[in-house]
Amino acid sequence: MVVQTESFVMLSIVLFVLGAMGVLLRRNAIMVFMSIELMLNAANLALVAFARYWGNETGQLFVFFVITVAAAEVAVGLALIVAIFRSKRSINIDELHEMKG
Amino acid sequence: MLQLPSLETLNMGAALPAISIAAWACILLLIDLWIPKDRKILTVYLAAGNLVFAFIANLLVFNQSGDSFMGMYVADQFSGVMNLIIIGTALLSIVLSFDYLKRVGIERGEYYVLVLFVTAGAMFMAAANDLILIFVALELLSIPLYVLSAFRAPDIRSEEAGMKYFLLGAFASAFLVFGGAMVYGATGTTNLNEIAASAGMIIASNSSTSLFLLLGAALLLVGLGFKVAAVPFHEWTPDVYEGAPTPVTAFMSVAAKLGGFGSLLRILVVGMSAVTMTAGEPAVWQNVVAILAGLTMIVGNIVALSQANIKRMLAYSSIANAGYILMAVAAAGSPGLANEATRGALVYMLAYMFTNMGAFAVVIAVERANGGADLEHFVGLGKARPMLAIMMVVFMMSLTGIPLTGGFIGKALVFATTLNAGLVWLAIIGVLTSVVSAYYYVRVIVNMFLRDAEASTEEATPGYSTGVQWVAAVALGGTVLLGVLPTLITVLTDRVSLVASITP
């Protein structure tokens, strides 16, 4: 059985929406961060599916860049989370309210 | 069979200014290890020297257009003008930073390296002609900015700013990637010229493919809307601007916007201008961008009214300014107006750059002298430091858009192109919100001159440093010169034509 491109794209849209909901609903910074990774990987899935559909490599190329950049983001993001945890002893994003106006 | 591109087909010379900055940033990171802690001024000189080199190189190749990396990077007059503005921003903010970093005790060489990376990212964004490069450049711009925002760690406000900027920035880039994936799915390519070539047919066919294209374009708009702080994607701006170290705020309020608008203009004008329902009509994204622009101007200006902290006020003011630039972007959707609108946006961004850098230079000086950036700290500045206060008056007038300042020229061009595009309602919103904005800009002036400080200003407060003085003076010169002699920049911008760079 050949899986249709539509199925992949539908799955990637579902994953993307799940990730976006996670970002909006989760309060733990690490969970928010993981939800963002889910969104990026949903985009990767769509890219690979489209690359198969079009029969060119541009989509796969894009995925390589996304994976690399996501790794760089992880490095910076986790460092920031550790720094916040050191000073606040919490990574709940609702408690980030030093500034108001 | 794998074919490696030869150096000739890569044609890296066209991208020399941006590449030299990115490469030098990597080298400087190593050199900095051998520079002793008390002589970090050397790093400043090395970074600034590289920026000056890139500035001159950019002027030399200004009239030659070409592309490098197989059509991914386009060096044309648009990227030429953008590069000049971006490098100028970086130079001013490096000069602005040195004294501040020393004062708050975060003097580290990485700071300048990160600024160089952001500069390179913004330059690549303005010249990117491919969704892949747009994404990579956006991250090259953003990731160092996350670090810079949190650079004052363990100061909790700075860490918080970095964290918020990081989470929302990464969220936004996920939208951008997904949007890019959808556009690729619809067209089978990530090159903007090729997207433009097939976009018109796809929309005309009215199939499910056109749905993907529209969804992709919308998600790209969301992703870049976050970067330029357009309403409703602006929530992060005030907190990040307030918490980040002030020179970083100054830098990112200009550089991130320049990069974002550079890419936005390229995606919409080069890639998507053919996305119309019927040929000859404005592009379908025009109304969406126009509504975003209207909302951005209204929310930015009205919320700015109630801010007591100048950094927060300038954050909302920068949101409002993004609205005015978006107005020009919306106008670019009308057929035949793309060039005029792009030129207007470029002049506006240059004026905004000078004015905003100057205003932040004054804020840094006041922070240093009076210990904070609240409206209260500006009270009596007219008496204590008349020069500083007069400079601030000019910057505030330029942000309001009063004649003889750069801000006026920028606004005049942007309003004119909006009216030409037939978006009368949008121009009316723009004028009305400009009037509203006068209230909070003038309030700063009133506080400086008409209210007297309650004594205790006699205490010998340290004068502001030479670096900050220079930046304020240069920004003042730029703002006034642009207002009196706008031909100086329109000579350059008149050669900009984004549409003509399409070679399908």
XYZ file of C-alpha atoms in Angstrom:
605
model
C 0.000 0.000 0.000
C 1.313 3.431 -0.907
C 0.729 6.088 1.693
C -0.670 9.217 0.114
C 1.080 12.556 0.572
C -2.167 13.951 1.994
C -1.983 11.564 4.946
C 1.510 12.743 5.873
C 0.498 16.364 5.591
C -2.636 15.828 7.682
C -0.537 14.116 10.371
C 1.981 16.952 10.307
C -0.788 19.536 10.669
C -2.196 17.621 13.653
C 1.257 17.455 15.267
C 1.811 21.152 14.610
C -1.496 22.108 16.233
C -0.744 19.825 19.211
C 2.618 21.543 19.599
C 1.085 25.012 19.370
C -1.517 24.070 21.989
C 1.246 22.753 24.215
C 3.084 26.077 23.967
C -0.049 27.988 24.867
C -1.313 25.692 27.636
C 1.788 24.304 29.361
C 3.338 26.326 32.175
C 6.631 24.506 32.618
C 9.360 26.126 30.487
C 10.823 22.752 29.483
C 7.440 21.440 28.372
C 6.856 24.630 26.380
C 10.227 24.136 24.795
C 9.458 20.501 23.924
C 6.193 21.612 22.348
C 8.135 24.021 20.145
C 10.365 21.107 19.102
C 7.236 19.156 18.230
C 6.112 22.017 15.985
C 9.481 22.095 14.244
C 9.411 18.354 13.685
C 5.870 18.545 12.351
C 7.241 20.968 9.768
C 10.076 18.520 9.046
C 7.584 15.729 8.406
C 5.632 17.917 6.000
C 8.847 18.930 4.234
C 9.959 15.334 3.736
C 6.507 14.314 2.522
C 6.445 17.162 0.023
C 9.975 16.350 -1.095
C 8.789 12.831 -1.939
C 5.756 14.218 -3.733
C 7.751 16.664 -5.869
C 10.646 14.295 -6.364
C 13.299 16.920 -5.593
C 15.684 17.261 -2.690
C 14.951 20.832 -1.649
C 12.609 19.717 1.111
C 15.128 17.253 2.531
C 17.770 19.969 2.412
C 15.478 22.268 4.367
C 15.009 19.544 6.999
C 18.771 19.314 7.552
C 18.920 23.022 8.252
C 15.928 22.869 10.585
C 17.472 20.024 12.593
C 20.806 21.851 12.881
C 19.232 25.116 13.913
C 16.958 23.338 16.393
C 20.057 21.863 18.040
C 21.560 25.342 18.375
C 18.298 26.540 19.846
C 18.335 23.710 22.394
C 21.826 24.734 23.511
C 20.810 28.341 24.110
C 17.371 27.512 25.487
C 18.512 25.002 28.081
C 21.277 27.377 29.193
C 18.670 30.090 29.740
C 16.396 27.686 31.619
C 19.256 26.632 33.894
C 20.147 30.280 34.546
C 16.529 31.106 35.432
C 16.296 28.054 37.694
C 19.455 29.096 39.543
C 18.032 32.486 40.443
C 14.344 31.645 40.909
C 14.315 27.932 41.867
C 11.410 27.531 39.466
C 10.872 27.327 35.736
C 7.157 28.023 35.784
C 6.627 30.673 33.144
C 3.738 32.171 35.100
C 6.241 33.184 37.755
C 8.221 35.268 35.283
C 6.610 38.553 36.189
C 9.332 40.875 37.389
C 8.235 43.467 34.867
C 4.753 44.937 34.649
C 3.361 47.990 32.977
C 25.887 11.744 -8.970
C 26.765 14.403 -6.467
C 27.873 17.643 -8.060
C 29.868 20.001 -5.931
C 29.331 23.615 -6.960
C 32.509 25.384 -8.013
C 33.589 28.594 -6.334
C 32.626 30.470 -9.472
C 29.017 29.369 -9.410
C 28.819 30.237 -5.729
C 29.923 33.801 -6.589
C 30.649 34.670 -2.988
C 31.976 38.112 -3.910
C 28.454 39.461 -4.215
C 27.783 38.535 -0.597
C 31.151 39.780 0.628
C 29.924 42.371 3.176
C 27.709 39.887 5.003
C 30.162 36.998 4.737
C 33.057 39.099 6.008
C 31.090 39.966 9.134
C 30.005 36.385 9.811
C 33.516 35.021 9.211
C 35.232 37.720 11.246
C 32.822 37.073 14.118
C 34.029 33.451 14.243
C 37.685 34.531 14.176
C 37.163 37.300 16.719
C 35.671 34.778 19.112
C 39.068 33.043 19.126
C 41.177 36.210 19.163
C 39.198 37.469 22.123
C 40.557 34.613 24.231
C 44.022 36.203 24.081
C 42.857 39.701 24.936
C 43.311 40.419 28.638
C 40.244 41.314 30.674
C 41.215 44.909 31.276
C 41.850 45.624 27.605
C 38.547 44.584 26.062
C 38.499 47.893 24.194
C 40.687 46.035 21.671
C 37.783 43.701 20.895
C 35.618 46.760 20.335
C 38.111 48.164 17.856
C 38.435 44.836 16.057
C 34.665 44.462 15.774
C 34.135 48.076 14.720
C 36.960 47.853 12.189
C 35.261 44.885 10.569
C 31.976 46.779 10.394
C 33.685 49.761 8.776
C 35.295 47.403 6.257
C 31.934 45.845 5.437
C 30.376 49.305 5.143
C 32.962 50.424 2.612
C 32.854 47.111 0.729
C 29.101 47.464 0.543
C 29.368 50.991 -0.892
C 31.860 49.779 -3.498
C 29.608 47.003 -4.767
C 26.436 49.078 -4.380
C 25.735 49.423 -8.093
C 26.598 45.875 -9.048
C 23.797 43.455 -8.615
C 24.239 39.762 -8.708
C 23.381 36.659 -6.821
C 25.458 34.158 -4.948
C 24.950 30.656 -3.563
C 22.975 29.676 -6.667
C 20.281 32.296 -6.379
C 19.855 32.028 -2.623
C 21.481 35.372 -1.852
C 20.619 38.362 -4.006
C 22.876 41.392 -3.868
C 20.872 44.240 -5.341
C 20.265 47.869 -4.428
C 17.634 46.848 -1.881
C 20.039 44.709 0.089
C 22.688 47.400 -0.505
C 20.660 50.084 1.246
C 19.519 47.655 3.959
C 23.132 46.622 4.602
C 24.168 50.252 5.043
C 21.419 50.818 7.614
C 22.115 47.541 9.432
C 25.884 48.086 9.623
C 25.258 51.650 10.806
C 23.032 50.314 13.581
C 25.659 47.809 14.660
C 28.424 50.435 14.704
C 26.368 52.860 16.774
C 25.325 50.188 19.244
C 28.859 48.870 19.720
C 30.035 52.376 20.588
C 27.017 52.710 22.849
C 27.704 49.421 24.633
C 31.303 49.666 25.758
C 30.819 52.153 28.562
C 27.560 50.561 29.697
C 29.068 47.063 29.920
C 31.941 48.404 31.997
C 29.578 50.222 34.325
C 27.320 47.269 35.077
C 30.237 44.830 35.210
C 29.414 42.551 32.287
C 32.365 43.493 30.154
C 32.982 40.377 28.087
C 34.309 40.023 24.575
C 31.533 37.656 23.485
C 29.147 40.570 23.537
C 30.683 42.159 20.456
C 30.964 38.810 18.685
C 27.249 38.232 19.260
C 26.472 41.707 17.921
C 28.443 40.847 14.768
C 26.492 37.596 14.353
C 23.180 39.437 14.665
C 24.388 41.979 12.110
C 25.332 39.242 9.655
C 21.969 37.549 10.252
C 20.052 40.738 9.537
C 22.087 41.338 6.385
C 21.468 37.801 5.151
C 17.763 38.200 5.871
C 17.513 41.367 3.794
C 19.248 39.657 0.880
C 17.777 36.164 1.176
C 15.939 34.994 -1.894
C 15.180 31.503 -0.669
C 12.983 30.280 2.174
C 15.801 28.082 3.505
C 18.215 31.004 3.722
C 15.494 33.202 5.222
C 15.014 30.640 7.997
C 18.723 30.157 8.682
C 19.365 33.921 8.612
C 16.425 34.537 10.922
C 17.930 32.129 13.431
C 21.382 33.654 13.007
C 19.719 36.933 13.916
C 17.586 35.572 16.748
C 19.710 33.110 18.714
C 22.484 35.621 19.528
C 19.774 38.130 20.459
C 18.329 35.676 23.012
C 21.769 35.463 24.585
C 22.303 39.230 24.424
C 18.952 39.874 26.143
C 20.029 37.682 29.046
C 23.580 39.036 29.009
C 23.183 40.825 32.323
C 22.668 37.530 34.177
C 22.345 36.907 37.105
C 20.150 40.026 37.025
C 16.713 38.401 37.166
C 15.049 40.931 34.865
C 17.618 40.358 32.164
C 17.298 36.563 32.496
C 13.549 36.844 32.307
C 13.792 38.984 29.208
C 16.056 36.406 27.556
C 13.736 33.544 28.510
C 10.588 35.263 27.235
C 12.275 36.342 24.041
C 13.615 32.845 23.526
C 10.321 31.002 24.025
C 8.274 33.360 21.868
C 11.022 33.708 19.272
C 11.356 29.936 18.900
C 7.563 29.661 18.748
C 7.565 32.202 15.923
C 10.291 30.442 13.973
C 8.297 27.202 14.186
C 5.483 29.056 12.418
C 7.948 30.322 9.840
C 9.282 26.823 9.119
C 5.811 25.354 8.822
C 4.799 28.200 6.543
C 7.866 27.530 4.443
C 6.955 23.834 4.299
C 3.443 24.659 3.086
C 4.695 27.043 0.400
C 7.190 24.388 -0.699
C 4.372 21.869 -0.806
C 2.300 24.100 -3.043
C 5.042 25.164 -5.433
C 7.743 22.505 -5.216
C 10.471 25.083 -4.686
C 11.815 27.367 -1.986
C 13.320 29.941 -4.345
C 11.286 33.155 -4.232
C 11.618 33.831 -7.965
C 10.368 30.356 -8.821
C 7.581 30.675 -6.254
C 6.561 33.924 -7.947
C 6.566 32.205 -11.334
C 4.145 29.476 -10.272
C 2.108 31.294 -7.601
C -0.188 33.080 -10.040
C -1.156 29.839 -11.808
C -1.731 28.009 -8.541
C -4.102 30.658 -7.233
C -5.941 30.791 -10.551
C -6.429 27.015 -10.490
C -8.290 27.384 -7.177
C -7.450 23.829 -6.135
C -6.353 22.516 -2.748
C -2.814 23.507 -3.728
C -3.828 27.168 -3.547
C -5.041 26.492 0.000
C -1.547 25.278 0.941
C 0.009 28.365 -0.648
C -2.292 30.746 1.225
C -1.836 28.872 4.521
C 1.926 28.953 4.003
C 1.945 32.668 3.234
C -0.166 33.358 6.328
C 2.163 31.328 8.571
C 5.225 33.103 7.122
C 3.515 36.380 7.928
C 2.912 35.212 11.517
C 6.530 34.167 11.942
C 7.942 37.439 10.646
C 5.200 39.431 12.412
C 6.614 38.168 15.714
C 10.088 39.329 14.740
C 9.032 42.859 13.797
C 6.636 43.018 16.787
C 3.395 43.574 14.884
C 0.120 43.391 16.816
C -1.245 40.781 17.720
C 2.211 39.166 17.939
C 3.764 41.899 20.081
C 3.200 40.588 23.626
C 6.868 39.867 24.272
C 8.174 43.279 23.227
C 7.702 45.512 26.303
C 9.019 42.954 28.814
C 12.025 42.033 26.697
C 12.880 45.657 25.921
C 12.618 46.622 29.572
C 14.580 43.691 30.942
C 17.390 43.528 28.383
C 20.517 45.645 28.901
C 19.750 49.080 27.404
C 22.299 49.005 24.530
C 20.924 45.593 23.557
C 17.410 47.020 23.573
C 18.580 49.836 21.310
C 20.270 47.369 18.972
C 17.465 44.846 18.768
C 14.715 47.422 18.416
C 16.347 48.380 15.123
C 18.304 45.357 13.841
C 15.596 42.731 14.375
C 13.034 44.964 12.692
C 15.334 45.690 9.754
C 15.948 42.004 9.176
C 12.287 41.108 9.601
C 11.051 43.776 7.228
C 13.791 42.981 4.721
C 12.590 39.379 4.517
C 8.926 40.323 4.675
C 9.276 42.707 1.737
C 11.179 40.114 -0.272
C 8.717 37.302 0.444
C 5.630 39.398 -0.236
C 6.837 41.599 -3.099
C 9.172 39.226 -4.938
C 7.569 35.905 -4.101
C 3.891 36.599 -3.604
C 2.992 39.673 -5.650
C 1.282 37.470 -8.246
C -1.043 35.985 -5.631
C -4.142 37.833 -6.802
C -7.724 36.772 -7.310
C -7.941 38.512 -10.686
C -4.987 39.837 -12.620
C -4.294 43.545 -12.134
C -5.952 43.594 -8.708
C -3.958 44.121 -5.491
C -2.427 40.956 -4.060
C -4.619 39.005 -1.648
C -2.269 39.640 1.261
C -2.697 43.398 0.975
C -5.819 43.546 3.147
C -4.366 41.229 5.781
C -1.176 43.287 6.067
C -3.215 46.514 6.063
C -5.350 45.285 8.970
C -2.214 44.207 10.870
C -0.704 47.639 10.208
C -3.826 49.422 11.460
C -3.998 47.288 14.630
C -0.278 47.711 15.258
C -0.450 51.501 15.014
C -3.542 51.718 17.227
C -2.428 49.333 19.981
C 1.215 50.486 19.990
C 0.393 54.157 20.274
C -2.485 53.863 22.730
C -0.761 51.529 25.193
C 2.359 53.722 25.051
C 0.282 56.536 26.572
C 0.186 54.905 29.992
C 3.858 53.901 30.315
C 5.936 55.440 33.096
C 9.180 53.707 32.148
C 10.890 55.237 29.114
C 12.278 51.896 27.938
C 8.753 50.452 27.975
C 7.414 53.547 26.273
C 10.033 53.232 23.542
C 9.088 49.537 23.228
C 5.484 50.440 22.464
C 6.724 53.245 20.259
C 8.767 50.687 18.321
C 5.626 48.568 17.939
C 3.808 51.626 16.587
C 6.687 52.316 14.196
C 6.470 48.739 12.922
C 2.863 49.614 12.110
C 3.906 52.546 9.943
C 6.413 50.397 8.053
C 3.760 47.678 7.642
C 1.586 50.354 6.057
C 4.179 50.701 3.307
C 4.362 46.895 3.011
C 0.589 46.786 2.534
C 0.809 49.487 -0.135
C 3.412 47.382 -1.950
C 0.616 44.905 -2.694
C -0.946 47.210 -5.277
C 0.291 46.557 -8.788
C 2.937 49.044 -9.898
C 3.415 50.496 -6.440
C 5.901 47.974 -5.075
C 8.963 50.081 -5.822
C 7.579 53.316 -4.446
C 6.406 51.570 -1.270
C 9.736 49.785 -0.792
C 11.632 53.055 -1.142
C 9.319 54.719 1.360
C 9.839 51.882 3.829
C 13.638 52.110 3.419
C 13.717 55.851 4.120
C 11.406 55.334 7.086
C 13.665 52.617 8.483
C 16.767 54.799 8.119
C 15.066 57.681 9.916
C 13.806 55.284 12.589
C 17.305 53.888 13.019
C 18.898 57.292 13.667
C 16.087 58.501 15.891
C 15.799 55.358 17.971
C 19.533 54.905 18.487
C 19.725 58.538 19.556
C 16.806 58.247 21.954
C 18.324 55.146 23.553
C 21.710 56.898 23.814
C 20.001 59.614 25.851
C 18.240 56.968 27.949
C 21.601 55.310 28.685
C 23.087 58.657 29.674
C 20.156 59.393 31.991
C 20.346 55.888 33.488
C 23.979 56.516 34.238
C 23.446 59.964 35.721
C 20.127 59.491 37.527
C 20.039 55.757 38.179
C 16.970 54.732 36.190
C 14.892 55.153 33.061
C 11.530 56.153 34.505
C 9.822 59.337 33.420
C 10.699 60.746 36.857
C 14.401 60.435 36.099
C 13.984 62.846 33.197
C 12.541 65.593 35.366
C 14.666 68.735 35.298
C 17.035 67.369 32.668
C 16.662 70.581 30.686
C 18.411 72.476 33.468
C 20.900 69.862 34.588
C 22.036 68.792 31.110
C 20.691 71.136 28.460
C 22.548 69.529 25.524
C 21.233 66.079 26.326
C 17.723 67.410 26.791
C 17.769 69.300 23.488
C 18.929 66.171 21.677
C 16.088 64.220 23.271
C 13.643 66.906 22.088
C 14.807 66.419 18.507
C 14.489 62.630 18.760
C 11.016 62.850 20.265
C 9.951 65.301 17.556
C 11.331 62.982 14.900
C 9.402 60.030 16.346
C 6.245 62.155 16.295
C 6.969 63.145 12.696
C 7.422 66.905 12.907
C 8.905 68.601 9.790
C 12.665 69.192 9.503
C 13.348 65.814 11.134
C 13.989 62.470 9.464
C 10.844 61.007 10.974
C 8.756 63.492 9.017
C 10.303 62.548 5.680
C 9.801 58.849 6.402
C 6.176 59.331 7.406
C 5.465 61.621 4.454
C 6.754 59.017 1.975
C 4.908 56.170 3.676
C 1.610 58.067 3.836
C 1.941 59.147 0.200
C 2.425 55.596 -1.035
C -0.463 54.365 1.141
C -2.770 56.971 -0.401
C -1.561 56.031 -3.887
C -2.484 52.441 -3.129
C -6.011 53.587 -2.340
C -5.829 52.550 1.320
C -7.349 55.826 2.505
C -8.728 54.371 5.741
C -5.291 53.087 6.683
C -3.692 56.484 6.063
C -6.360 58.105 8.232
C -5.603 55.673 11.071
C -1.916 56.466 10.596
C -2.451 60.228 10.866
C -4.775 59.940 13.863
C -2.428 57.634 15.772
C 0.477 59.982 14.968
C -1.484 62.728 16.699
C -2.055 60.428 19.681
C 1.645 59.575 19.781
C 2.517 63.264 20.085
C 1.025 63.155 23.575
C 3.480 60.707 25.078
C 6.488 61.987 23.162
C 5.757 65.572 24.220
C 5.233 64.390 27.792
C 8.929 63.484 27.914
C 9.811 67.001 26.737
C 7.469 68.555 29.312
C 9.082 66.517 32.074
C 12.555 67.577 31.015
C 11.906 71.297 30.735
C 8.773 72.368 32.572
C 9.135 70.427 35.798
C 11.864 71.100 38.299
C 13.636 68.320 40.109
C 13.111 68.309 43.883
C 16.614 69.454 44.782
C 19.422 66.909 45.349
C 20.441 67.233 41.706
C 23.402 69.218 42.976
C 25.153 65.968 43.807
C 28.018 65.476 41.421
C 26.619 62.880 39.049
C 29.090 61.523 36.531
C 28.746 63.068 33.106
C 27.851 60.810 30.251
C 30.703 59.074 28.523
C 32.301 60.073 25.250
C 30.967 56.993 23.447
C 27.359 57.755 24.297
C 27.991 61.406 23.473
C 29.258 60.475 20.024
C 26.339 58.197 19.272
C 23.824 60.827 20.352
C 25.600 63.443 18.228
C 25.774 61.205 15.149
C 22.143 60.225 15.558
C 21.184 63.865 15.947
C 23.135 64.764 12.828
C 21.534 61.929 10.880
C 18.026 62.780 12.025
C 18.329 66.468 11.162
C 20.277 65.949 7.937
C 17.698 63.448 6.719
C 14.964 65.934 7.558
C 16.603 68.896 5.815
C 18.260 67.155 2.887
C 16.292 63.959 2.171
C 17.880 63.803 -1.292
C 21.015 62.410 0.349
C 19.293 59.091 0.915
C 16.717 59.151 -1.869
C 19.632 59.238 -4.328
C 20.385 55.729 -3.100
C 16.861 54.471 -2.530
C 15.597 55.677 -5.930
C 17.678 52.956 -7.530
C 16.006 50.272 -5.475
C 13.612 48.127 -7.394
C 12.530 44.900 -5.797
C 10.228 43.750 -8.555
C 12.810 44.038 -11.287
C 14.961 41.455 -9.588
C 12.494 38.781 -10.684
C 14.033 36.685 -13.389
C 11.807 33.647 -13.656
